[in-house]
N, CA, C and O atoms as a Maestro MAE file, in Angstrom:
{
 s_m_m2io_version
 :::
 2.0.0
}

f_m_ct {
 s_m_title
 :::
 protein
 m_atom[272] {
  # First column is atom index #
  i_m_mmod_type
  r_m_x_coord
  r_m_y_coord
  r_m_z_coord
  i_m_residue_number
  s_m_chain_name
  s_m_pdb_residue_name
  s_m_pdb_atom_name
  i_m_atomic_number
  :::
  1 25 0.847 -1.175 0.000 1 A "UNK " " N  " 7
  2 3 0.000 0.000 0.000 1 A "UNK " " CA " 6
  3 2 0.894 1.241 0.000 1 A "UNK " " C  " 6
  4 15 1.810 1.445 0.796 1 A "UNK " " O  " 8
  5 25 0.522 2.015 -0.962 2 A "UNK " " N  " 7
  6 3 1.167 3.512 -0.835 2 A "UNK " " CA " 6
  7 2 0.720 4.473 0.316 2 A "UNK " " C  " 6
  8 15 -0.431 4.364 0.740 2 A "UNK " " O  " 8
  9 25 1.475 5.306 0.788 3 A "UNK " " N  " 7
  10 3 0.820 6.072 1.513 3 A "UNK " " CA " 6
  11 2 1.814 7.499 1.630 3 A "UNK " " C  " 6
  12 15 3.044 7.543 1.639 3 A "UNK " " O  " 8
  13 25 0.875 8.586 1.711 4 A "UNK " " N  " 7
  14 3 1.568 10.325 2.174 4 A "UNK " " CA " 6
  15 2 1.415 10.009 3.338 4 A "UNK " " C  " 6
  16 15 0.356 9.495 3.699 4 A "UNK " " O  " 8
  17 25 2.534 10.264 4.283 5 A "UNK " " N  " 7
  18 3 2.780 10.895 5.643 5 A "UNK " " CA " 6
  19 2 2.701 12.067 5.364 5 A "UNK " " C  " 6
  20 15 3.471 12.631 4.587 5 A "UNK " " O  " 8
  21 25 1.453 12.778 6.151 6 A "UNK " " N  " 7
  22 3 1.105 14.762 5.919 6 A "UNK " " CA " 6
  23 2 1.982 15.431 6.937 6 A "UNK " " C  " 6
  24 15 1.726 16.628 7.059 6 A "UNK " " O  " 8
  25 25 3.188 14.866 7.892 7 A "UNK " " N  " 7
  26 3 3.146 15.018 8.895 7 A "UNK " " CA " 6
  27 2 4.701 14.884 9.700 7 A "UNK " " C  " 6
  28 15 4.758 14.315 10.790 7 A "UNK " " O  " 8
  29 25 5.612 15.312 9.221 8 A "UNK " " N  " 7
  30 3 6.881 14.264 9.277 8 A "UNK " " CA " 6
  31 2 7.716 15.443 9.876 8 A "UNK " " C  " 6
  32 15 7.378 16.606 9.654 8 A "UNK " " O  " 8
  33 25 9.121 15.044 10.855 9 A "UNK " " N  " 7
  34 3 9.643 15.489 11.953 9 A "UNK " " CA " 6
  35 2 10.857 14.858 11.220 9 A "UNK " " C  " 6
  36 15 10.582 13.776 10.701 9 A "UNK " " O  " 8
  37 25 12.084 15.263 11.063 10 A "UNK " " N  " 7
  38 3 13.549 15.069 11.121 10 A "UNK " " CA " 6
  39 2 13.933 16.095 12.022 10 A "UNK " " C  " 6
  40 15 13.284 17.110 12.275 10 A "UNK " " O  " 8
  41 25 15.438 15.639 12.660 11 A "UNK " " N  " 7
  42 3 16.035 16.154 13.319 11 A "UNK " " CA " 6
  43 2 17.401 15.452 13.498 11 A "UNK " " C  " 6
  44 15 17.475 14.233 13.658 11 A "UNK " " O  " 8
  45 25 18.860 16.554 13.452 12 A "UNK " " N  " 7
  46 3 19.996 15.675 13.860 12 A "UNK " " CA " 6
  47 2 20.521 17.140 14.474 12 A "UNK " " C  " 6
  48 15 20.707 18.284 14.060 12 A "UNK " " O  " 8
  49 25 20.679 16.159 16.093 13 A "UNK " " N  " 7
  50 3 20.990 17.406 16.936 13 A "UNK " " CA " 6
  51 2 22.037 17.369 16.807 13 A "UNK " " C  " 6
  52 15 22.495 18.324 17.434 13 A "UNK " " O  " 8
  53 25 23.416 16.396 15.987 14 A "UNK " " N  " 7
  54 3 24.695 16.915 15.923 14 A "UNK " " CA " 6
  55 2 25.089 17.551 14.633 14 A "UNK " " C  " 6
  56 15 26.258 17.572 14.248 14 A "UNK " " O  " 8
  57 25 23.884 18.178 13.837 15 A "UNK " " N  " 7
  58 3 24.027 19.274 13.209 15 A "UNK " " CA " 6
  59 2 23.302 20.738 13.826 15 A "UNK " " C  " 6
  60 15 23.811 21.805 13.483 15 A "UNK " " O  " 8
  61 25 22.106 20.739 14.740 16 A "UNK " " N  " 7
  62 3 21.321 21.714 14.821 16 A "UNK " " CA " 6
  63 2 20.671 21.178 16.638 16 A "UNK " " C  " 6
  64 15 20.132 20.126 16.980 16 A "UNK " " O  " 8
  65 25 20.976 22.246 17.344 17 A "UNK " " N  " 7
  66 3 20.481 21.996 18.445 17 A "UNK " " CA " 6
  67 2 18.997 22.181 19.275 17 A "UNK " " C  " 6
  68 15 18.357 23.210 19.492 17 A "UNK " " O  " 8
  69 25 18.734 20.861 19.624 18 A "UNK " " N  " 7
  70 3 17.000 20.858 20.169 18 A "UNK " " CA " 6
  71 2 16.864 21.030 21.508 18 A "UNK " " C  " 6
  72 15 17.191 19.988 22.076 18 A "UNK " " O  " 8
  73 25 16.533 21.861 22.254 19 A "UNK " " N  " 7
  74 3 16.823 21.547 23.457 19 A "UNK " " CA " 6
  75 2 15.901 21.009 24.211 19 A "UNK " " C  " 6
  76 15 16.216 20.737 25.369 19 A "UNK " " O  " 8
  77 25 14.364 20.687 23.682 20 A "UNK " " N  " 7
  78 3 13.814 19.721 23.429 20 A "UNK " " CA " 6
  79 2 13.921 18.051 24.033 20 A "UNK " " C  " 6
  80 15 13.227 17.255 24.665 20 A "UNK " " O  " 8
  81 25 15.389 18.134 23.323 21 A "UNK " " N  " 7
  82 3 15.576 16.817 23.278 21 A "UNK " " CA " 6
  83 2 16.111 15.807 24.472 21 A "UNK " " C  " 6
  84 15 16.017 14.620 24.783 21 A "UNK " " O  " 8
  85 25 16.864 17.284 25.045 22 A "UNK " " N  " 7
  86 3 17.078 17.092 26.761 22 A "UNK " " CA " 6
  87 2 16.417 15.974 27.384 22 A "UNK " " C  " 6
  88 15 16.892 14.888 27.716 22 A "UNK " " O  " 8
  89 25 14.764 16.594 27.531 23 A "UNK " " N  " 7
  90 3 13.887 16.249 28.054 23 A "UNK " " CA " 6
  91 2 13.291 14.671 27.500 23 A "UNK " " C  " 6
  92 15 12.419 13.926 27.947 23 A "UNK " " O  " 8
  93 25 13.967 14.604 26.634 24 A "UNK " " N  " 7
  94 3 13.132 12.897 26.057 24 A "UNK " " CA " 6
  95 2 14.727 12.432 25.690 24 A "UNK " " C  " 6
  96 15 15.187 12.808 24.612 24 A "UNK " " O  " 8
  97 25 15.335 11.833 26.353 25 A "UNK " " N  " 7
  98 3 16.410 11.221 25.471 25 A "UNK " " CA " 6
  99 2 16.469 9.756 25.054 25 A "UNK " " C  " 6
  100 15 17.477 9.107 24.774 25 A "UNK " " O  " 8
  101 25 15.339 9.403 25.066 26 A "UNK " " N  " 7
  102 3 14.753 8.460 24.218 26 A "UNK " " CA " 6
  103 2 14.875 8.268 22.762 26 A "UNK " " C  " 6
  104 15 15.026 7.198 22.173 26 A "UNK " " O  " 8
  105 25 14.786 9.463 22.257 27 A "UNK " " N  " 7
  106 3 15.197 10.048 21.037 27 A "UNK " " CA " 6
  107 2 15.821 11.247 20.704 27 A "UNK " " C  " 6
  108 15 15.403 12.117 19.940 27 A "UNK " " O  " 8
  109 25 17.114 11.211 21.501 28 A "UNK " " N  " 7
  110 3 17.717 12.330 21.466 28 A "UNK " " CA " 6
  111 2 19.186 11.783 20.689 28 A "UNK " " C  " 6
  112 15 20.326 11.752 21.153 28 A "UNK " " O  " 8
  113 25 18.721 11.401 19.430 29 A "UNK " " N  " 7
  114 3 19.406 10.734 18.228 29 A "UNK " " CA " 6
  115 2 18.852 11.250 16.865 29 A "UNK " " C  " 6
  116 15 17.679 11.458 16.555 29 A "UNK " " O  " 8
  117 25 19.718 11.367 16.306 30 A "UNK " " N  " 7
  118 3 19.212 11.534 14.424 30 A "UNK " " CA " 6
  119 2 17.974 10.696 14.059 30 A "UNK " " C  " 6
  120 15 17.940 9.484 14.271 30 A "UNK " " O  " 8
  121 25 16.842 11.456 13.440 31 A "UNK " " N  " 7
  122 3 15.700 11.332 13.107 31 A "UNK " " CA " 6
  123 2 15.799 11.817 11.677 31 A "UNK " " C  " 6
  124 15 15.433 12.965 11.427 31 A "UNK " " O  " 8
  125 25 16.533 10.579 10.164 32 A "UNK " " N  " 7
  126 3 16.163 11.109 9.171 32 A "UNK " " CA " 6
  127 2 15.161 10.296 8.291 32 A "UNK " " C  " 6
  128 15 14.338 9.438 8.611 32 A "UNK " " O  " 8
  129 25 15.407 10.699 7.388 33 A "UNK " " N  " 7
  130 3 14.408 10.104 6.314 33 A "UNK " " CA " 6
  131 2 14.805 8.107 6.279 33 A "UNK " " C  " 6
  132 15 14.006 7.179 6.410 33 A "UNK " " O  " 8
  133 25 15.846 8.077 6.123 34 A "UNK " " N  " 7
  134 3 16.741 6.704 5.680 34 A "UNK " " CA " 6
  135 2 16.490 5.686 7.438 34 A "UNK " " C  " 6
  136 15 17.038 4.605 7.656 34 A "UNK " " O  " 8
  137 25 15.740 6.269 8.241 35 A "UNK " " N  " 7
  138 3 15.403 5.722 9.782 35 A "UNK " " CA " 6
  139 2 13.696 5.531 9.610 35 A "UNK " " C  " 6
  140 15 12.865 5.292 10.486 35 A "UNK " " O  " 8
  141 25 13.511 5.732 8.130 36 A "UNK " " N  " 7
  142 3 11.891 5.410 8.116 36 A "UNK " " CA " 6
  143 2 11.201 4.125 7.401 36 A "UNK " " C  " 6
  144 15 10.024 3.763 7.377 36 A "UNK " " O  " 8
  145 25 12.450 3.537 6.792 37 A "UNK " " N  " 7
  146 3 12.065 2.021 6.385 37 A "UNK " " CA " 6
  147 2 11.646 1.288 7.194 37 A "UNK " " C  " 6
  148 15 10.564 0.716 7.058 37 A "UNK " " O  " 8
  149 25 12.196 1.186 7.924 38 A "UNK " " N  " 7
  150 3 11.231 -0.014 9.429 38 A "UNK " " CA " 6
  151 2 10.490 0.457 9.836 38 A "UNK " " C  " 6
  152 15 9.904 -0.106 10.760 38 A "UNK " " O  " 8
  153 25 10.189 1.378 9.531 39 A "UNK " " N  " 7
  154 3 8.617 2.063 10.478 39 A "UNK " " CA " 6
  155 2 7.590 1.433 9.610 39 A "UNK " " C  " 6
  156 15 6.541 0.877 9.933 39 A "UNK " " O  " 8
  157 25 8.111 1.638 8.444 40 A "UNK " " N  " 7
  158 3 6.453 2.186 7.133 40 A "UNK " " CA " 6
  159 2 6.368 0.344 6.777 40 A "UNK " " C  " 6
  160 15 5.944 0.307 5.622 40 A "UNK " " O  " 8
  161 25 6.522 -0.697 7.122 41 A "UNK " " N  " 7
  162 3 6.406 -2.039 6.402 41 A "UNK " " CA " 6
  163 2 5.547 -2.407 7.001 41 A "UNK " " C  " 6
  164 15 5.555 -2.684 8.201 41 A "UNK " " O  " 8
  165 25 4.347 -2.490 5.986 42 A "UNK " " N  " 7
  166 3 4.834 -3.362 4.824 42 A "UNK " " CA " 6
  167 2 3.660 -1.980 3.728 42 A "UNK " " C  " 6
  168 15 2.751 -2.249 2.942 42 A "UNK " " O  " 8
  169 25 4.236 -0.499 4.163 43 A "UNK " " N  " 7
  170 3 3.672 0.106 3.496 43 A "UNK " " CA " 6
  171 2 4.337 0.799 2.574 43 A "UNK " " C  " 6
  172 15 5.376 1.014 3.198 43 A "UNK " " O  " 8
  173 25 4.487 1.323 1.489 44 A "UNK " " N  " 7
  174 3 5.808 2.064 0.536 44 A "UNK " " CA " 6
  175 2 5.236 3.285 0.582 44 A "UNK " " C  " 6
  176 15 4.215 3.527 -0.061 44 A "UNK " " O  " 8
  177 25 5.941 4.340 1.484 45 A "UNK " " N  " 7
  178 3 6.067 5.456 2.055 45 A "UNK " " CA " 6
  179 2 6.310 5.834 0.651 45 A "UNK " " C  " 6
  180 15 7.268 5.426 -0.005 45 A "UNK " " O  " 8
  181 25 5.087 6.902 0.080 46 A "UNK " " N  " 7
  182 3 5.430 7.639 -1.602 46 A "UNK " " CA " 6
  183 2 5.508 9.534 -1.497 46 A "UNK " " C  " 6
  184 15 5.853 10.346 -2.356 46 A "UNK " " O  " 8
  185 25 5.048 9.733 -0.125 47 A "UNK " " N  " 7
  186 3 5.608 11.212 -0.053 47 A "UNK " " CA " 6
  187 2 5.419 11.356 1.321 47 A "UNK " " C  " 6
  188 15 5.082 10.544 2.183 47 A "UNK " " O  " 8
  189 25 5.840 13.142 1.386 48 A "UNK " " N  " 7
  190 3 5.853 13.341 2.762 48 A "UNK " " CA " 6
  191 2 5.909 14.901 2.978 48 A "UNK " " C  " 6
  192 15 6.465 15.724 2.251 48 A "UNK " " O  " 8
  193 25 5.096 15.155 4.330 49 A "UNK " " N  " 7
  194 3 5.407 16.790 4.098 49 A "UNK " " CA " 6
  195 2 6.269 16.860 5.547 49 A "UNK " " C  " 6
  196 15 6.012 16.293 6.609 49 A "UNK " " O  " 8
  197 25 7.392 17.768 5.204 50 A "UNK " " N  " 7
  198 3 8.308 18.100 6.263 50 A "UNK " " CA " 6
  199 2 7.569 19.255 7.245 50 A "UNK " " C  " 6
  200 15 6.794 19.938 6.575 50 A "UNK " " O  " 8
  201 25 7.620 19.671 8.770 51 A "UNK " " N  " 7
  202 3 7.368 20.171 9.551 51 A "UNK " " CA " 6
  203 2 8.421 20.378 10.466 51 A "UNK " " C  " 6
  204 15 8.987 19.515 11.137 51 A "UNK " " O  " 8
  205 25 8.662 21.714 10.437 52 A "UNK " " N  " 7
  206 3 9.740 22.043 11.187 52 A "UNK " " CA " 6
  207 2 9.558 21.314 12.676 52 A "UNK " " C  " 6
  208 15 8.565 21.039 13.350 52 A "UNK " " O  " 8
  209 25 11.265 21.098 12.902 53 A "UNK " " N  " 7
  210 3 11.520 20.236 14.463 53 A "UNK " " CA " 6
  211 2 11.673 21.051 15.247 53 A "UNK " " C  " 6
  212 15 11.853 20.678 16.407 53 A "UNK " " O  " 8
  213 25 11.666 22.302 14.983 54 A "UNK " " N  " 7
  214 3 11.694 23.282 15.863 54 A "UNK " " CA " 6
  215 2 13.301 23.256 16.765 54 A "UNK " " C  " 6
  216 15 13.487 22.607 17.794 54 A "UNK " " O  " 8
  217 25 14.369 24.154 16.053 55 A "UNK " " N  " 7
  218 3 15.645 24.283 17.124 55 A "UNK " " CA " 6
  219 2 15.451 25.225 18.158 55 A "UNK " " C  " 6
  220 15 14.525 26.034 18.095 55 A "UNK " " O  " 8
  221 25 16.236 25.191 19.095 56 A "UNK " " N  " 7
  222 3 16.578 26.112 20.375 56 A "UNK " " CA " 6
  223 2 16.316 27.380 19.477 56 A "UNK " " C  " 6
  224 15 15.129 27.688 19.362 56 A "UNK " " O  " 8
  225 25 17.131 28.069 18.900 57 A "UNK " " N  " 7
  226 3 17.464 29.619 18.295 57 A "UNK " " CA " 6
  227 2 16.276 29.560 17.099 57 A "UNK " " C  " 6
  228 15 16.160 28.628 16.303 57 A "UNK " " O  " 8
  229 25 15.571 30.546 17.139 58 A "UNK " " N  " 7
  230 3 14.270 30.687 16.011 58 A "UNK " " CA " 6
  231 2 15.244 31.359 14.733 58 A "UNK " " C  " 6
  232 15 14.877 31.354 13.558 58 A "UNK " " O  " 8
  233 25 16.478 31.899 15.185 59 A "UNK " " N  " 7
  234 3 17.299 32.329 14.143 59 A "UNK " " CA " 6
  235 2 17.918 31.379 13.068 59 A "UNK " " C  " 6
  236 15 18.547 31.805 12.100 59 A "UNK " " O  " 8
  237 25 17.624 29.683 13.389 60 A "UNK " " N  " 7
  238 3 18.280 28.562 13.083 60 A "UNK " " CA " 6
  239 2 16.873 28.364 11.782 60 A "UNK " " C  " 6
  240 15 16.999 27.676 10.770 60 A "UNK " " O  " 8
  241 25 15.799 29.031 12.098 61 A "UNK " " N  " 7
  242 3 14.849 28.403 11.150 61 A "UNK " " CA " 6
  243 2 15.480 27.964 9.837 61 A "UNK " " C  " 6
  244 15 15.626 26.827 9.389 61 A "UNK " " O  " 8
  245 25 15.744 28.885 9.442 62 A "UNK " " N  " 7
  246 3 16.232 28.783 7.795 62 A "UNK " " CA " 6
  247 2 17.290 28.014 7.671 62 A "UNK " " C  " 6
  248 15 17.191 27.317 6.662 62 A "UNK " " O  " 8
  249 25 18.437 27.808 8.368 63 A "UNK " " N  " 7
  250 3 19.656 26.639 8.522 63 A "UNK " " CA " 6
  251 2 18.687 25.529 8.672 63 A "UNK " " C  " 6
  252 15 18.886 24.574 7.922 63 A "UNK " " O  " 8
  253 25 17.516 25.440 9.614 64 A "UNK " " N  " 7
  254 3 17.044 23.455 9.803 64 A "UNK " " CA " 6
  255 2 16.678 23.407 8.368 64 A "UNK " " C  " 6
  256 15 17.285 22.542 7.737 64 A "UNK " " O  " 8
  257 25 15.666 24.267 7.564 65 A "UNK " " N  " 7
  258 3 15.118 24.458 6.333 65 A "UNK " " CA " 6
  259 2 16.138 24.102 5.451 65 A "UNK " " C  " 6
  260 15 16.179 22.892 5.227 65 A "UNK " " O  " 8
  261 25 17.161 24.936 4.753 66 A "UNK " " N  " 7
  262 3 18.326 24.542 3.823 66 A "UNK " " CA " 6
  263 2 19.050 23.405 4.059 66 A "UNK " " C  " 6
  264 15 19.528 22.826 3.083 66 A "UNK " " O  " 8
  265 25 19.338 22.698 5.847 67 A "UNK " " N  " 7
  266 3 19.367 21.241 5.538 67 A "UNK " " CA " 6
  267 2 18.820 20.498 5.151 67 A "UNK " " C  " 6
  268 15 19.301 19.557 4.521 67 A "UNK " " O  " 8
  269 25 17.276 20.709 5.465 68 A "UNK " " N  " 7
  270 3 15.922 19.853 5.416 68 A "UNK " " CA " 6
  271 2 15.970 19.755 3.182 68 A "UNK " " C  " 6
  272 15 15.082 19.160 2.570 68 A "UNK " " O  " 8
  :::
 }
 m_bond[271] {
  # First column is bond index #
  i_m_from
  i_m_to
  i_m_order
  :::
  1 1 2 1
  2 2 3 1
  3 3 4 2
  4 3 5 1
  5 5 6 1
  6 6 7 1
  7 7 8 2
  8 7 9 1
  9 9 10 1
  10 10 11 1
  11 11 12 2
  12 11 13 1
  13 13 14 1
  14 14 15 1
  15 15 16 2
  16 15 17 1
  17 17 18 1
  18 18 19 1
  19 19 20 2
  20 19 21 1
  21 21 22 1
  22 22 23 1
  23 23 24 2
  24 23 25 1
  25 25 26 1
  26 26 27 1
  27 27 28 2
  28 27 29 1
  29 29 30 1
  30 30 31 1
  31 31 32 2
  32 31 33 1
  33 33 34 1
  34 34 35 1
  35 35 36 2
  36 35 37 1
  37 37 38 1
  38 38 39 1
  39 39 40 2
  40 39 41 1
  41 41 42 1
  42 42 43 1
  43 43 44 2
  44 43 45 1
  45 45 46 1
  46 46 47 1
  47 47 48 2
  48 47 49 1
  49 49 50 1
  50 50 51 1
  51 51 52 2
  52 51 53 1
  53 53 54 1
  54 54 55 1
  55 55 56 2
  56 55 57 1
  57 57 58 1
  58 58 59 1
  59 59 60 2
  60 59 61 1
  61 61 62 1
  62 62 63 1
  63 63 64 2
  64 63 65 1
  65 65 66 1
  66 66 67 1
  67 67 68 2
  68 67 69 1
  69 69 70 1
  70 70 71 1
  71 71 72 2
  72 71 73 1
  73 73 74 1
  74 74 75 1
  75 75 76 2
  76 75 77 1
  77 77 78 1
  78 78 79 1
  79 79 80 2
  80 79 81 1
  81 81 82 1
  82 82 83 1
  83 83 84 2
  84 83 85 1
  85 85 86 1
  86 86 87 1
  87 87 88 2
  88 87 89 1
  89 89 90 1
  90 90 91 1
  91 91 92 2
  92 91 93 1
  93 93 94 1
  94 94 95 1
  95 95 96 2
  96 95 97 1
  97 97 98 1
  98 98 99 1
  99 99 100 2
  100 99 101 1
  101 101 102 1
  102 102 103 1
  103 103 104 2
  104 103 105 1
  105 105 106 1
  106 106 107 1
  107 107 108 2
  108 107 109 1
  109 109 110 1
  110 110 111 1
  111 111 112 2
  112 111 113 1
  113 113 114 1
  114 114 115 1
  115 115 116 2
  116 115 117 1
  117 117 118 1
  118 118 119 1
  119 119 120 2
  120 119 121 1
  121 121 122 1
  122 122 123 1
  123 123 124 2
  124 123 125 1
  125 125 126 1
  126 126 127 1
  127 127 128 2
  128 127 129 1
  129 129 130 1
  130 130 131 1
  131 131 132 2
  132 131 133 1
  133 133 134 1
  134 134 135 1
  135 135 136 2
  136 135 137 1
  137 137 138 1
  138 138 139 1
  139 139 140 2
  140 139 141 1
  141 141 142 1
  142 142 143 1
  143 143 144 2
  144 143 145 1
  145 145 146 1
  146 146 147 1
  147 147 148 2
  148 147 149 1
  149 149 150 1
  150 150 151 1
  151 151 152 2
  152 151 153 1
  153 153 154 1
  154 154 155 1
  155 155 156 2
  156 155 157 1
  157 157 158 1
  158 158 159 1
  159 159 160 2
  160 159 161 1
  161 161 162 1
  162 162 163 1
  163 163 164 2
  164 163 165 1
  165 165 166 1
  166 166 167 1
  167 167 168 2
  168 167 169 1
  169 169 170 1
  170 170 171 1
  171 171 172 2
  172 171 173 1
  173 173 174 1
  174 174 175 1
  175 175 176 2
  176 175 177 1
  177 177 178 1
  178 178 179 1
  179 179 180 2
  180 179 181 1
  181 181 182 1
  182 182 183 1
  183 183 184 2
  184 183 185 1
  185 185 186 1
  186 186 187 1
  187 187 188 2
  188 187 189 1
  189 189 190 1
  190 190 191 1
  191 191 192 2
  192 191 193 1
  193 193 194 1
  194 194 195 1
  195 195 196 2
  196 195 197 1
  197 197 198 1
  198 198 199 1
  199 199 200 2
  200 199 201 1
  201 201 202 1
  202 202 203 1
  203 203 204 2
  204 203 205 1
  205 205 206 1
  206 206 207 1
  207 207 208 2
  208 207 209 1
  209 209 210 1
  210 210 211 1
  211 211 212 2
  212 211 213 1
  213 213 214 1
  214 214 215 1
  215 215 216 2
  216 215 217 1
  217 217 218 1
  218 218 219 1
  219 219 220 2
  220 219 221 1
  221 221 222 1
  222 222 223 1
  223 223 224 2
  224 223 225 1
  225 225 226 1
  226 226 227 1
  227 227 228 2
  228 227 229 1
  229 229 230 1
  230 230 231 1
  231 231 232 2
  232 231 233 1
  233 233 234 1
  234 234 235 1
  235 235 236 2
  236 235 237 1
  237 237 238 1
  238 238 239 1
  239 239 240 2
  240 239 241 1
  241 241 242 1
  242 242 243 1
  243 243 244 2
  244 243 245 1
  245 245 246 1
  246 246 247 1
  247 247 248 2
  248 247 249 1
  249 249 250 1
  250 250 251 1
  251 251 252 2
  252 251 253 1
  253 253 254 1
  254 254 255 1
  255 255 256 2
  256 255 257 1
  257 257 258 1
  258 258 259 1
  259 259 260 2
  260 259 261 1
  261 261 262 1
  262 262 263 1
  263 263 264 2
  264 263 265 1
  265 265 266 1
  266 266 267 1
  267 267 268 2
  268 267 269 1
  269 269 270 1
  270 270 271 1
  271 271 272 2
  :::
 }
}
């Protein structure tokens, strides 16, 4: 089955800092695209809309963006 995720979160705090992430370090690890194959089976993930992860500095917007 195909499916859009409307809804999708990356984050790598050893490029861009969450401070966020403090608080859950459960997942206070790289969250990219290539960490979403085992999630989506036995579904073939065909798009996705990105949503900012929100960094510490609101000045970082556009740096998470031009990585993203």
């Amino acid at each position: 089955m195909k499916i859009a995720d409307s809804h999708i979160h990356f984050w790598d705090p050893n490029h861009l800092r969450y401070d966020w992430l403090d608080e859950v370090p459960a997942i206070k690890r790289p969250f990219l695209p290539q960490h979403l194959t085992d999630q989506t089976e036995p579904f073939q993930l065909e798009k996705i809309v990105f949503v900012q992860a929100g960094g510490t500095d609101p000045n970082n917007a556009f740096a998470e963006v031009e990585w993203v």
